[in-house]
Tab-separated table of C-alpha atoms and ligand atoms in Angstrom:
chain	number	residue	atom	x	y	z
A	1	UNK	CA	92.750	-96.808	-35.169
A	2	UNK	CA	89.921	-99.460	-35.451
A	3	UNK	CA	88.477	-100.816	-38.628
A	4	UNK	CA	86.356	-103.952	-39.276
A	5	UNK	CA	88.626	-105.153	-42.231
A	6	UNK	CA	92.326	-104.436	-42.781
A	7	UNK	CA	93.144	-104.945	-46.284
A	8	UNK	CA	97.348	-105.107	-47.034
A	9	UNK	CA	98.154	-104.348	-50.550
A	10	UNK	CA	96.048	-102.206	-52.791
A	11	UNK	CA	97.242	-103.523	-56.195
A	12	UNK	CA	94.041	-104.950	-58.441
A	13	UNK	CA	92.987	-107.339	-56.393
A	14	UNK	CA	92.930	-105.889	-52.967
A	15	UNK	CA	92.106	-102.193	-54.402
A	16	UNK	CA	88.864	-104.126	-56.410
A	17	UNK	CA	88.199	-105.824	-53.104
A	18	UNK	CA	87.601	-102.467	-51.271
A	19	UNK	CA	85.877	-100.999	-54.059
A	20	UNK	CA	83.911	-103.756	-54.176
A	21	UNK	CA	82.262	-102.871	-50.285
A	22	UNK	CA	81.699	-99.478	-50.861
A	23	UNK	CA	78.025	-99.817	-49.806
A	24	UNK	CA	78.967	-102.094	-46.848
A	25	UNK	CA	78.653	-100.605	-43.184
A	26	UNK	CA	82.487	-102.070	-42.953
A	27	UNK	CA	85.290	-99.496	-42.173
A	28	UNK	CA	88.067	-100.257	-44.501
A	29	UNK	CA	91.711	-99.175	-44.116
A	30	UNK	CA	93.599	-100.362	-46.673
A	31	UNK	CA	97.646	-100.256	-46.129
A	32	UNK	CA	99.736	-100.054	-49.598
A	33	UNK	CA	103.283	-99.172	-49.412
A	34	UNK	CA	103.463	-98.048	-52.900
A	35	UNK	CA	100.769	-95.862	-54.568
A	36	UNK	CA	100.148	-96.533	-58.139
A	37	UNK	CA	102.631	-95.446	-60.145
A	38	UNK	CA	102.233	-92.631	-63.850
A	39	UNK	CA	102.910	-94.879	-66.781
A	40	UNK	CA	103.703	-92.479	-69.329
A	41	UNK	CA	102.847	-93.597	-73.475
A	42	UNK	CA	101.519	-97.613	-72.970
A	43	UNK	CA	101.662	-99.718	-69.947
A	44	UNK	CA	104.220	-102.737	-70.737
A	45	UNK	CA	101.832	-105.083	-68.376
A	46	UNK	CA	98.597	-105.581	-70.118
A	47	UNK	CA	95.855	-107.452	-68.738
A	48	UNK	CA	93.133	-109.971	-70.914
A	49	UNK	CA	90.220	-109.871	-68.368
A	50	UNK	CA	87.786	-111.943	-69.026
A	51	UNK	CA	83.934	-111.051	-70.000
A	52	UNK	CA	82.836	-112.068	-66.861
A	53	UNK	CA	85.483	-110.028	-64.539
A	54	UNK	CA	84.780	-106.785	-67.390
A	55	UNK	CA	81.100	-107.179	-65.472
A	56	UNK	CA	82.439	-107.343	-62.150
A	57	UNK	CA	84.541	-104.179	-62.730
A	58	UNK	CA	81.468	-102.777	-64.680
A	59	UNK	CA	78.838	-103.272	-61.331
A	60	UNK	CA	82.444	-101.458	-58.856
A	61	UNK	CA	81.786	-98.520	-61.576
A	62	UNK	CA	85.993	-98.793	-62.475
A	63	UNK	CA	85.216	-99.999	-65.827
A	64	UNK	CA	83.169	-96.930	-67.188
A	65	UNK	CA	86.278	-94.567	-65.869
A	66	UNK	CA	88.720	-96.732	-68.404
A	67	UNK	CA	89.417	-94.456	-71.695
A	68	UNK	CA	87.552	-96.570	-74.147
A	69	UNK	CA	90.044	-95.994	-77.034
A	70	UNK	CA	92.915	-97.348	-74.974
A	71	UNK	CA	91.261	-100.944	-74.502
A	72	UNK	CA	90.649	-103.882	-77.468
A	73	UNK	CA	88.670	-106.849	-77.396
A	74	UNK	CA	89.930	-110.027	-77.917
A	75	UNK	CA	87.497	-111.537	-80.491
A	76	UNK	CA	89.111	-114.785	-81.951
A	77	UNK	CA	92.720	-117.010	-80.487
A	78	UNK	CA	94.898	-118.491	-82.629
A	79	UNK	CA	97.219	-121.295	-81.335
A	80	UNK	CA	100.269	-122.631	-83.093
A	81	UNK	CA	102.476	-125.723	-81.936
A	82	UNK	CA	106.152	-126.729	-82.884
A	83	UNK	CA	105.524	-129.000	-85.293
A	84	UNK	CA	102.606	-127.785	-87.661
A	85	UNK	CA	99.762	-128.065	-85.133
A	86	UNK	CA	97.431	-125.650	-84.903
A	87	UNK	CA	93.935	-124.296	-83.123
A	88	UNK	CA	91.785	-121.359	-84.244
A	89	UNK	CA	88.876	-120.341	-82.596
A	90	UNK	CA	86.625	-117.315	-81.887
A	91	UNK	CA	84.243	-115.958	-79.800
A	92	UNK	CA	81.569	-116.130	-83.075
A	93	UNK	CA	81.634	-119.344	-83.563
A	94	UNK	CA	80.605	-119.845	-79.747
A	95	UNK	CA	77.974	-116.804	-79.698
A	96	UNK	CA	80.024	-114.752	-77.120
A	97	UNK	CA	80.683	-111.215	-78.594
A	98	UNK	CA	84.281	-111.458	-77.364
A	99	UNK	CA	86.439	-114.060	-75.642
A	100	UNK	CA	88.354	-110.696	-73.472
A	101	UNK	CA	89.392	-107.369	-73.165
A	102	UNK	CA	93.161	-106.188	-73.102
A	103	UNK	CA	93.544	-103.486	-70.717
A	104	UNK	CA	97.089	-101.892	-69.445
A	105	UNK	CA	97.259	-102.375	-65.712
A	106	UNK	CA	98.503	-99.224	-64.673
A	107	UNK	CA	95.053	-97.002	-66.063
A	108	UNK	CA	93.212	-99.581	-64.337
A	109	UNK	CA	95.119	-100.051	-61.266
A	110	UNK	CA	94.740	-95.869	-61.189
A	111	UNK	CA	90.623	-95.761	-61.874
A	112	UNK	CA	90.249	-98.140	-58.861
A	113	UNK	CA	92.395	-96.084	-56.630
A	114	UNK	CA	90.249	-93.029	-57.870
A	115	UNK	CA	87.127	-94.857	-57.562
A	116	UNK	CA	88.533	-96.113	-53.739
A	117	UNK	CA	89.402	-92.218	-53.311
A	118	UNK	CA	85.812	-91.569	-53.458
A	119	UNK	CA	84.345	-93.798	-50.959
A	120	UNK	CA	83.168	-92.745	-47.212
A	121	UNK	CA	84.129	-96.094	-45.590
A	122	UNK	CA	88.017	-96.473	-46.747
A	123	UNK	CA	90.901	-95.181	-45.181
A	124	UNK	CA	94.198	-95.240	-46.831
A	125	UNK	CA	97.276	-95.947	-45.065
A	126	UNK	CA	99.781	-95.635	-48.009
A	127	UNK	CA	103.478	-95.105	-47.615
A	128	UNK	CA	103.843	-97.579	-44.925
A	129	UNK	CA	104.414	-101.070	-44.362
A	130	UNK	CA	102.656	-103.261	-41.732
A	131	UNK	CA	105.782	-104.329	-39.144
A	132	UNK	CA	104.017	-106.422	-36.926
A	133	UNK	CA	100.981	-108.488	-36.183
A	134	UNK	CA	99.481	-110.130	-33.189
A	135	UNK	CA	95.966	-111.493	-33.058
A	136	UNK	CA	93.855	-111.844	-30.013
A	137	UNK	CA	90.351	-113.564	-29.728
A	138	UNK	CA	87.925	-110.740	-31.172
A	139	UNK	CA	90.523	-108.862	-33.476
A	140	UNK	CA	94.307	-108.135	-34.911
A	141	UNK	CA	96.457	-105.532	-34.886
A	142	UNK	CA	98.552	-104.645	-36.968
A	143	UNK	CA	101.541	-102.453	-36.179
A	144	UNK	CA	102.920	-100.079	-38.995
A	145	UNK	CA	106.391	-98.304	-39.759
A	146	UNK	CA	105.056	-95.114	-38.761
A	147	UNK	CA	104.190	-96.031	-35.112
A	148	UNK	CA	100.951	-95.990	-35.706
A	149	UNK	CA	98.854	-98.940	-35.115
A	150	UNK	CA	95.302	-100.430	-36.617
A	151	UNK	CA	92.754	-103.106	-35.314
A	152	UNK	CA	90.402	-104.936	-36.734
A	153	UNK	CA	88.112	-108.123	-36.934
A	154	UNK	CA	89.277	-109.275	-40.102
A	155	UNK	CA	92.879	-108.821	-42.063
A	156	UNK	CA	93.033	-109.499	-45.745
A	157	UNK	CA	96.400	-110.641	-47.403
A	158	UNK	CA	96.301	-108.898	-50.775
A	159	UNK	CA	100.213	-107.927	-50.905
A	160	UNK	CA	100.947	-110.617	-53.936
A	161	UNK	CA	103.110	-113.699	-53.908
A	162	UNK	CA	105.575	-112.637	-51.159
A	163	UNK	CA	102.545	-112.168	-49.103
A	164	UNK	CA	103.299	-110.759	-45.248
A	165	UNK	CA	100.319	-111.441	-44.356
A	166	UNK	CA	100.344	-115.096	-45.238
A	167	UNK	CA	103.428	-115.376	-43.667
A	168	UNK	CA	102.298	-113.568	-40.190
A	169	UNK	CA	98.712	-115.977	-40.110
A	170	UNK	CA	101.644	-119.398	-40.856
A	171	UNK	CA	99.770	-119.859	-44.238
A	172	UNK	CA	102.325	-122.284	-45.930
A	173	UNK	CA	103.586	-121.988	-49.395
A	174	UNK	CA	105.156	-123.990	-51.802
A	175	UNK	CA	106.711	-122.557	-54.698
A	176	UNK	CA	107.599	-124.051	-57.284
A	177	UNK	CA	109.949	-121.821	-60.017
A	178	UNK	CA	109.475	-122.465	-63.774
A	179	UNK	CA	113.147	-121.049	-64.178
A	180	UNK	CA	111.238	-119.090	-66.844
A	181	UNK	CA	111.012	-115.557	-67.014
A	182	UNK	CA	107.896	-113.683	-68.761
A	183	UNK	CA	109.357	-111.019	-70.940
A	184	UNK	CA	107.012	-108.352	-72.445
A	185	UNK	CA	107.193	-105.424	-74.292
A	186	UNK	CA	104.678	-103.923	-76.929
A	187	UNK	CA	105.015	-103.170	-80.512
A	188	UNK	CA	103.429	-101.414	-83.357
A	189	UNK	CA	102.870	-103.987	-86.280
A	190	UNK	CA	102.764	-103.441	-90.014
A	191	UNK	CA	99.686	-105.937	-90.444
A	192	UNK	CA	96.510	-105.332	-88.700
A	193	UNK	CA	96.401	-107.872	-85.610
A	194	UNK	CA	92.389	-108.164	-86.172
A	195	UNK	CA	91.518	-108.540	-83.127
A	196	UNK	CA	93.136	-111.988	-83.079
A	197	UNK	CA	95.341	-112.903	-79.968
A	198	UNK	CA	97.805	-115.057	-80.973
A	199	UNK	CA	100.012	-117.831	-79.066
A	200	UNK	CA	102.938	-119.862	-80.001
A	201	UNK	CA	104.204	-122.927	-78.765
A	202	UNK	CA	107.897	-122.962	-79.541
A	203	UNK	CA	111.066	-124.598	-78.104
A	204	UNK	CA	112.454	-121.647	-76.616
A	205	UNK	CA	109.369	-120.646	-74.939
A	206	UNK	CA	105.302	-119.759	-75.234
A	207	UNK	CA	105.388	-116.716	-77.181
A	208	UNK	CA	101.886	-114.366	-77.100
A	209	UNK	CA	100.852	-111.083	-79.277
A	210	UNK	CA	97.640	-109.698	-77.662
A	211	UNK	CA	95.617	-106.748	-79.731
A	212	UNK	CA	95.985	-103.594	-78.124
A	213	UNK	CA	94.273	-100.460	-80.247
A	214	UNK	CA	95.241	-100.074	-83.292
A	215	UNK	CA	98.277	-101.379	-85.426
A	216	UNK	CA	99.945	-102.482	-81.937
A	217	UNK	CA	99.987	-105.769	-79.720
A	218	UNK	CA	101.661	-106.719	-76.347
A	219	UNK	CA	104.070	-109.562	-76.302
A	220	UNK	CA	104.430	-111.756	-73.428
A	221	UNK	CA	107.103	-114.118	-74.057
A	222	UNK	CA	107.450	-116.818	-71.496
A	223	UNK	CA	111.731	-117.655	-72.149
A	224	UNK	CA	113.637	-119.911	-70.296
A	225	UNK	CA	115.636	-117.652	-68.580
A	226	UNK	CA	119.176	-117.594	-70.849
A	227	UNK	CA	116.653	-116.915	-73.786
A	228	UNK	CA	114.903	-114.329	-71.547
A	229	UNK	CA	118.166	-112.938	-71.141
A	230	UNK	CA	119.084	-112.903	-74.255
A	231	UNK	CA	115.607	-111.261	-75.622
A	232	UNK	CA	115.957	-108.400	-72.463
A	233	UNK	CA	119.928	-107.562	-73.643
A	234	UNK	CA	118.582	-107.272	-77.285
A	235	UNK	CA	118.541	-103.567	-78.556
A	236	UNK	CA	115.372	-102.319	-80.119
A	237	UNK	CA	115.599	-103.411	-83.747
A	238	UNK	CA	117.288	-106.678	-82.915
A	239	UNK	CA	113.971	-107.581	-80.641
A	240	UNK	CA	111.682	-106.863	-83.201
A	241	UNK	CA	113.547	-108.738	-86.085
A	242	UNK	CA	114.018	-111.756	-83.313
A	243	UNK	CA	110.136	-111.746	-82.388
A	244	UNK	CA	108.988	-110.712	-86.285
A	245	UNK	CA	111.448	-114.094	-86.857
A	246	UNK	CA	110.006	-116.080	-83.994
A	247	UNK	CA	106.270	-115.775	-84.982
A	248	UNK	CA	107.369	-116.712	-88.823
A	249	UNK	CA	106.080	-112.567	-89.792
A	250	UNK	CA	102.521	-113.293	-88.766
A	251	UNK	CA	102.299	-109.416	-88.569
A	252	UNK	CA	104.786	-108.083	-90.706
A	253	UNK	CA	107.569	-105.780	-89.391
A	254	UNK	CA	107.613	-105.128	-86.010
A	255	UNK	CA	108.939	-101.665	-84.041
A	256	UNK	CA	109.444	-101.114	-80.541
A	257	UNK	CA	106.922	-99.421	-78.908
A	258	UNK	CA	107.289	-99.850	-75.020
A	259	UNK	CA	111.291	-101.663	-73.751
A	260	UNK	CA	110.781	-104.997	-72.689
A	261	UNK	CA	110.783	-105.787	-68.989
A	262	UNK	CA	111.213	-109.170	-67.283
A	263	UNK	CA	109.285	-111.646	-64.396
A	264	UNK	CA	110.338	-114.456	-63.370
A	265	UNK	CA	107.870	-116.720	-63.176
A	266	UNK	CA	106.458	-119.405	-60.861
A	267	UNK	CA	103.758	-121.821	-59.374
A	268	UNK	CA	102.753	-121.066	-56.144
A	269	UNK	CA	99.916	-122.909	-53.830
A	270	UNK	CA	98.701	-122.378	-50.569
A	271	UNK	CA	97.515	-125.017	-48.015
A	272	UNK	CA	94.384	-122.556	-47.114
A	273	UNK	CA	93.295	-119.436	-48.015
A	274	UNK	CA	91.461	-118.462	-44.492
A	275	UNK	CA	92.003	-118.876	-40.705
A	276	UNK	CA	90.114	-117.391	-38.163
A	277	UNK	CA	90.197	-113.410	-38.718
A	278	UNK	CA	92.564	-113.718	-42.112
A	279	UNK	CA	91.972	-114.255	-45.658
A	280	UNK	CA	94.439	-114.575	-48.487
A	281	UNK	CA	93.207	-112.869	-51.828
A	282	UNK	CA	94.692	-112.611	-55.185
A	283	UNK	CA	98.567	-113.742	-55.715
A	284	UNK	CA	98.664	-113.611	-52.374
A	285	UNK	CA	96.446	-116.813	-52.379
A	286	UNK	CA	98.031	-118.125	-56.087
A	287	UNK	CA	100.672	-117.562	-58.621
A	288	UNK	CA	99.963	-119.078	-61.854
A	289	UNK	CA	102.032	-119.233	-65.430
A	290	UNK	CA	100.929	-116.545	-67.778
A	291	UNK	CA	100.197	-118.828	-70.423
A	292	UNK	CA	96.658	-118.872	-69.749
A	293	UNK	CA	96.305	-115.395	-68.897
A	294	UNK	CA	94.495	-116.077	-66.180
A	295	UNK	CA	96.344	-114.978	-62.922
A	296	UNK	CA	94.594	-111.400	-62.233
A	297	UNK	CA	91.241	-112.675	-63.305
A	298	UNK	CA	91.574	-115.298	-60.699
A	299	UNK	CA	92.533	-112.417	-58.497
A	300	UNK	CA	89.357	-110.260	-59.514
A	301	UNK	CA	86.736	-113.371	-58.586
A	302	UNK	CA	88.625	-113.920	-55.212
A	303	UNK	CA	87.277	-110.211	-54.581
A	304	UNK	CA	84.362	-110.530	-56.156
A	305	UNK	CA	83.676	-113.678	-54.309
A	306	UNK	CA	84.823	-112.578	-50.739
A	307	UNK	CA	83.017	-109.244	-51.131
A	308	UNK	CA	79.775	-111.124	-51.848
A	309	UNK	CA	80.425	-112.997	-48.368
A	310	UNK	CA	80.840	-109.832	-46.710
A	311	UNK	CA	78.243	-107.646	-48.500
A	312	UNK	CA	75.928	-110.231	-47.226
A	313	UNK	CA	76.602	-110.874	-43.779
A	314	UNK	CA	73.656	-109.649	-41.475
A	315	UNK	CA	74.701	-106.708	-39.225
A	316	UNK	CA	75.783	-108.188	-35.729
A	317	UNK	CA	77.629	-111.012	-37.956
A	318	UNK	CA	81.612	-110.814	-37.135
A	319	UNK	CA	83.445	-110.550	-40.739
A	320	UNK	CA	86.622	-112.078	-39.378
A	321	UNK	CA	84.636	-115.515	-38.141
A	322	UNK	CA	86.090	-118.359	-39.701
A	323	UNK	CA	82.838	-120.101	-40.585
A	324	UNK	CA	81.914	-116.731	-42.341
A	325	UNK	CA	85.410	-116.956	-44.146
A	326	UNK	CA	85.029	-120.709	-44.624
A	327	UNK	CA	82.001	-119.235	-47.518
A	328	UNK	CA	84.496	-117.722	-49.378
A	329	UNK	CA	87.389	-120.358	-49.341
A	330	UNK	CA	84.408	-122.779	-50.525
A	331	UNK	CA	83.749	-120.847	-53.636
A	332	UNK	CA	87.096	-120.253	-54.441
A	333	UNK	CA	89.168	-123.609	-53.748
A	334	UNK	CA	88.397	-125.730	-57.302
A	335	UNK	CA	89.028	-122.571	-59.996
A	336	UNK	CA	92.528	-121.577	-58.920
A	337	UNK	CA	93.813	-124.760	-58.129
A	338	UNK	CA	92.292	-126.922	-61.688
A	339	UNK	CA	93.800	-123.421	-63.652
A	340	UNK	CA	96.896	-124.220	-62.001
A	341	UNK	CA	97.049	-127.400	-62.979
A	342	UNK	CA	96.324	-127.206	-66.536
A	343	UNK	CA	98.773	-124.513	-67.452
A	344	UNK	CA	101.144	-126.254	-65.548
A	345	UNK	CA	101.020	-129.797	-67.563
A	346	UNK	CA	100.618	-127.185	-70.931
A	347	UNK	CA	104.133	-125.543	-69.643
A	348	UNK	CA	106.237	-128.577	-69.752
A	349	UNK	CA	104.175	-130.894	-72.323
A	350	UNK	CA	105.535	-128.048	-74.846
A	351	UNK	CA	108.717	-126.989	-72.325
A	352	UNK	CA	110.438	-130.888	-73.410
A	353	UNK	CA	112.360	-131.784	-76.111
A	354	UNK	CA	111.059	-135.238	-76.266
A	355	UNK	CA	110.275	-135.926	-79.968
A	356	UNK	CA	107.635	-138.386	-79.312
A	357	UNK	CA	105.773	-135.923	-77.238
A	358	UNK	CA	106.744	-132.991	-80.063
A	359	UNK	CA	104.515	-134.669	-82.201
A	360	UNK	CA	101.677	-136.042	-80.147
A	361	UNK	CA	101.524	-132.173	-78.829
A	362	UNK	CA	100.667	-131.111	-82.265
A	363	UNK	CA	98.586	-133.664	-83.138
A	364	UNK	CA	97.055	-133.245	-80.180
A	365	UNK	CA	96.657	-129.087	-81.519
A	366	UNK	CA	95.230	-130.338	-84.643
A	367	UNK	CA	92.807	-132.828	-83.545
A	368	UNK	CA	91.102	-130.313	-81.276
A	369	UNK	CA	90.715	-127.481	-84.339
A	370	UNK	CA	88.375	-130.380	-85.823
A	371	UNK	CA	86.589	-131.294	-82.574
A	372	UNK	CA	83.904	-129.038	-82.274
A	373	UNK	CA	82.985	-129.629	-78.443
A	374	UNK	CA	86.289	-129.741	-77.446
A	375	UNK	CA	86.876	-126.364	-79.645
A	376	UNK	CA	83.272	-124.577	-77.390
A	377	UNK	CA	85.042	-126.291	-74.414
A	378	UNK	CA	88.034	-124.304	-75.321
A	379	UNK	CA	86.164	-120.481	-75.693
A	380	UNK	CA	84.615	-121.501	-72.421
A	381	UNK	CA	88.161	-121.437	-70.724
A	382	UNK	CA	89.606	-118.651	-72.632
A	383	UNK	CA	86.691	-116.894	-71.750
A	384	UNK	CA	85.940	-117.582	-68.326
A	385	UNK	CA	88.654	-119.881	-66.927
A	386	UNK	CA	85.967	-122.642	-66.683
A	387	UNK	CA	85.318	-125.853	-68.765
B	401	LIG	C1	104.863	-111.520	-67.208
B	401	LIG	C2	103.505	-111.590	-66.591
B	401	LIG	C3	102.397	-111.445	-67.398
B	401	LIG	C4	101.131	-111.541	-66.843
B	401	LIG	N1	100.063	-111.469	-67.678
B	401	LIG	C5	98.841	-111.621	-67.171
B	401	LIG	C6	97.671	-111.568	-68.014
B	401	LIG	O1	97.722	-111.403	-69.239
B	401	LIG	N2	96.448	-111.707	-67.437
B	401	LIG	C7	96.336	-111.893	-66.084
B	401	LIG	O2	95.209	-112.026	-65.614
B	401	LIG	N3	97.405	-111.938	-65.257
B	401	LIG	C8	98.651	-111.812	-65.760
B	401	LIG	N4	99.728	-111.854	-64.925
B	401	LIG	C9	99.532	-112.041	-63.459
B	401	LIG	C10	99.216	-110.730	-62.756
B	401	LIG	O3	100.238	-109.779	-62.958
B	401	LIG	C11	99.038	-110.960	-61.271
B	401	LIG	O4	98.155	-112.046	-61.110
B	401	LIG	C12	98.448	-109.709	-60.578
B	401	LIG	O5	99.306	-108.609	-60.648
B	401	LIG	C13	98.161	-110.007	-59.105
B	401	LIG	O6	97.524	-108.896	-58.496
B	401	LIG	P1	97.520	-108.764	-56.913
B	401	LIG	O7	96.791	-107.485	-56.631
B	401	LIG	O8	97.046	-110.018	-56.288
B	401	LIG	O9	99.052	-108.668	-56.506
B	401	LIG	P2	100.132	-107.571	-56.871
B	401	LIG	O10	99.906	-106.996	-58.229
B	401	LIG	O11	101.460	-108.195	-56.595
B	401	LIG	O12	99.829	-106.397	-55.822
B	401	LIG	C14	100.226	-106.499	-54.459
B	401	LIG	C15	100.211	-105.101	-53.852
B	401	LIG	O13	100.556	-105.196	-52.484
B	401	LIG	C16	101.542	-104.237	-52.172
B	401	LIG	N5	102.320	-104.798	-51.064
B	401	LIG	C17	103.141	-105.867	-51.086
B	401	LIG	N6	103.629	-106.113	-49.867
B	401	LIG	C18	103.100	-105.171	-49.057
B	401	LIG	C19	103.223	-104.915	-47.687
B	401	LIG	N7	103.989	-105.687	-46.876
B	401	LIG	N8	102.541	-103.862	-47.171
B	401	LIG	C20	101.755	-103.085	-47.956
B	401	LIG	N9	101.595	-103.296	-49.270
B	401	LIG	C21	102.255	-104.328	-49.798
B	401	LIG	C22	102.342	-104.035	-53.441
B	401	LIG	O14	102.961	-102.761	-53.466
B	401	LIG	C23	101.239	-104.171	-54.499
B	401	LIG	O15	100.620	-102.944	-54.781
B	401	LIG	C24	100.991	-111.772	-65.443
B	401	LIG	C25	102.111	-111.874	-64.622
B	401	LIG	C26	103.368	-111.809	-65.192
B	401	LIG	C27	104.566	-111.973	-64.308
């Protein structure tokens, strides 16, 4: 089988990727091993995509396919420390009319695959896992657990942190665990959540409600993992009295809507995210802490970003050229890497115990609520990743 571009792994970001070309002369194969799975009642992985990736999904036509009542915008944040610090802010204030969108990841994940279903230039391989790789001058084949086998100029790595890809190109990686585990669940909330998303810094983790429709909100709880493990053994009353407790009844009593579910969670960097005829895309490319909420938008603008490279390559360009690829890498080497590094130093500024740094953390909180520039600064990030 030949293709011009090979994408492995159709989860968001390689599945938005291919969506993404559908008006490209590029013959697509994409190879998933799983296909998207029926969540039945709500999703417990929710997305906040930002206002600028809501466009890009808007322009690949996925967005318009999302059921309208099962999203919420995120239209102020409110930030509380350990020690009486705090930060409000809103998308208002800033003249933005919100600073996200909470989606559930499975309806999306599913609208791209329909959306991907629909196009004349993709073929999907799904099923199957690639099993080996060799790459000659002018292409790479892949070889997959079916005995087929599939060439191509250019191979995307889009199959998340454990990337095969990155490890058949010799990407490196270093990982670095958090020996934190992101535990989320959803619940429906006697108080209405107004649209607020809400974060708190506390000693046994970074605790976050996001508004989903409704009375409800999606927790991500970033535990140290024997408080993770505690929160996942927990039965369903016990949880909600234990988060209810935890976020001092900001929203009243709290009941179980979706289990909770656990991730382990970890920083992970790569020492390039092309080489000649491969490109690394999504977590594939970056793993980031959740605090931030950041790590599928950054996947979305890798695709948006390496889609715009390839949409705009003249005809008798090759894709898989590494000074084509170089474009892309460009565009996308400050973002990732400067988000990294802030929610990293956030992580363990509020992960230590260190009462000197206790309270300059929530001074630090408090002084930035009465900072106005610092405050726009701030709905620039939430909203966009960018200072
Ligand atoms: C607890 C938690 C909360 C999070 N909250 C947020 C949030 O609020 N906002 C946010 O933006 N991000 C969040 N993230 C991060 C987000 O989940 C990831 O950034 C996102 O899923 C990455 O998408 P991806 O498509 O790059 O990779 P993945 O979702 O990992 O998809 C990879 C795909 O490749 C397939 N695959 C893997 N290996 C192979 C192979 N060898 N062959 C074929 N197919 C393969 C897999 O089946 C999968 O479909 C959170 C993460 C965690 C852990």
């Amino acid at each position: 089988m030949d293709f011009d571009l090979i994408i492995i792994g159709g989860g968001l970001a390689g599945a938005s990727l291919a969506v993404a070309l559908r008006a490209s002369r590029l013959r697509i194969a994409v190879v998933e091993t799983h296909l998207p799975a029926d969540v039945p009642g709500w999703d417990s992985r929710i997305y906040a995509v930002s206002p600028e990736n809501a466009d890009f999904l808007r322009e690949i036509g996925a967005w318009r396919h999302l059921d309208a009542s099962r999203i919420n915008p995120v239209h102020a944040m409110s930030i509380r420390g350990d020690a009486g610090g705090s930060l409000e802010f809103s998308a208002y204030e800033s003249g933005l009319p919100e600073l996200a969108w909470i989606v559930e990841s499975g309806r999306l994940h599913r609208e791209l695959w329909e959306t991907m279903r629909r196009q004349h230039n993709v073929t999907l391989l799904c099923g199957i896992s690639p099993v080996r790789f060799s790459q000659g001058a002018a292409s790479v084949t892949v070889g997959l657990s079916d005995g087929r086998q599939a060439n191509a100029r250019l191979v995307v790595g889009a199959d998340g942190v454990n990337s095969w890809v990155r490890q058949q190109a010799g990407i490196a990686a270093t990982f670095t665990p958090y020996d934190e585990v992101g535990v989320v669940a959803n619940f429906r909330c006697e108080r209405g959540h107004r649209n607020v998303a809400y974060q708190w810094f506390r000693p046994d983790g970074i605790l976050a409600l996001l508004p989903l429709p409704g009375k409800m909100v999606s927790m991500v709880w970033s535990a140290p993992a024997g408080c993770a493990q505690e929160l996942l053994a927990l039965d369903a009353d016990s949880l909600c009295r234990r988060v209810a407790d935890a976020t001092s009844g900001e929203l009243g009593y709290l009941k179980l809507e979706t289990p909770a579910a656990g991730f382990p969670l970890r920083l992970m960097r790569v020492d390039t995210t092309v080489k000649s005829r491969i490109a690394v895309i999504g977590d594939a490319a970056h793993a980031i802490h959740p605090l931030s909420g950041h790590g599928i938008n950054l996947g979305f603008k890798d695709a948006r970003e390496l889609a715009s490279v390839l949409n705009g390559l003249a005809p008798w360009r090759d894709p898989g050229e590494i000074a084509v690829l170089r474009g892309y890498a460009r565009q996308r080497a400050e973002e990732p890497f400067l988000l990294q590094n802030t929610t990293h130093v956030l992580n363990r500024l509020f992960g230590t115990a260190n009462p000197v740094l206790t309270v300059l953390r929530n001074v630090g909180l408090n002084l930035t609520d009465r900072l106005p520039v610092v405050r726009h600064a701030l709905v620039r990030y939430a909203a966009g990743g960018r200072f």
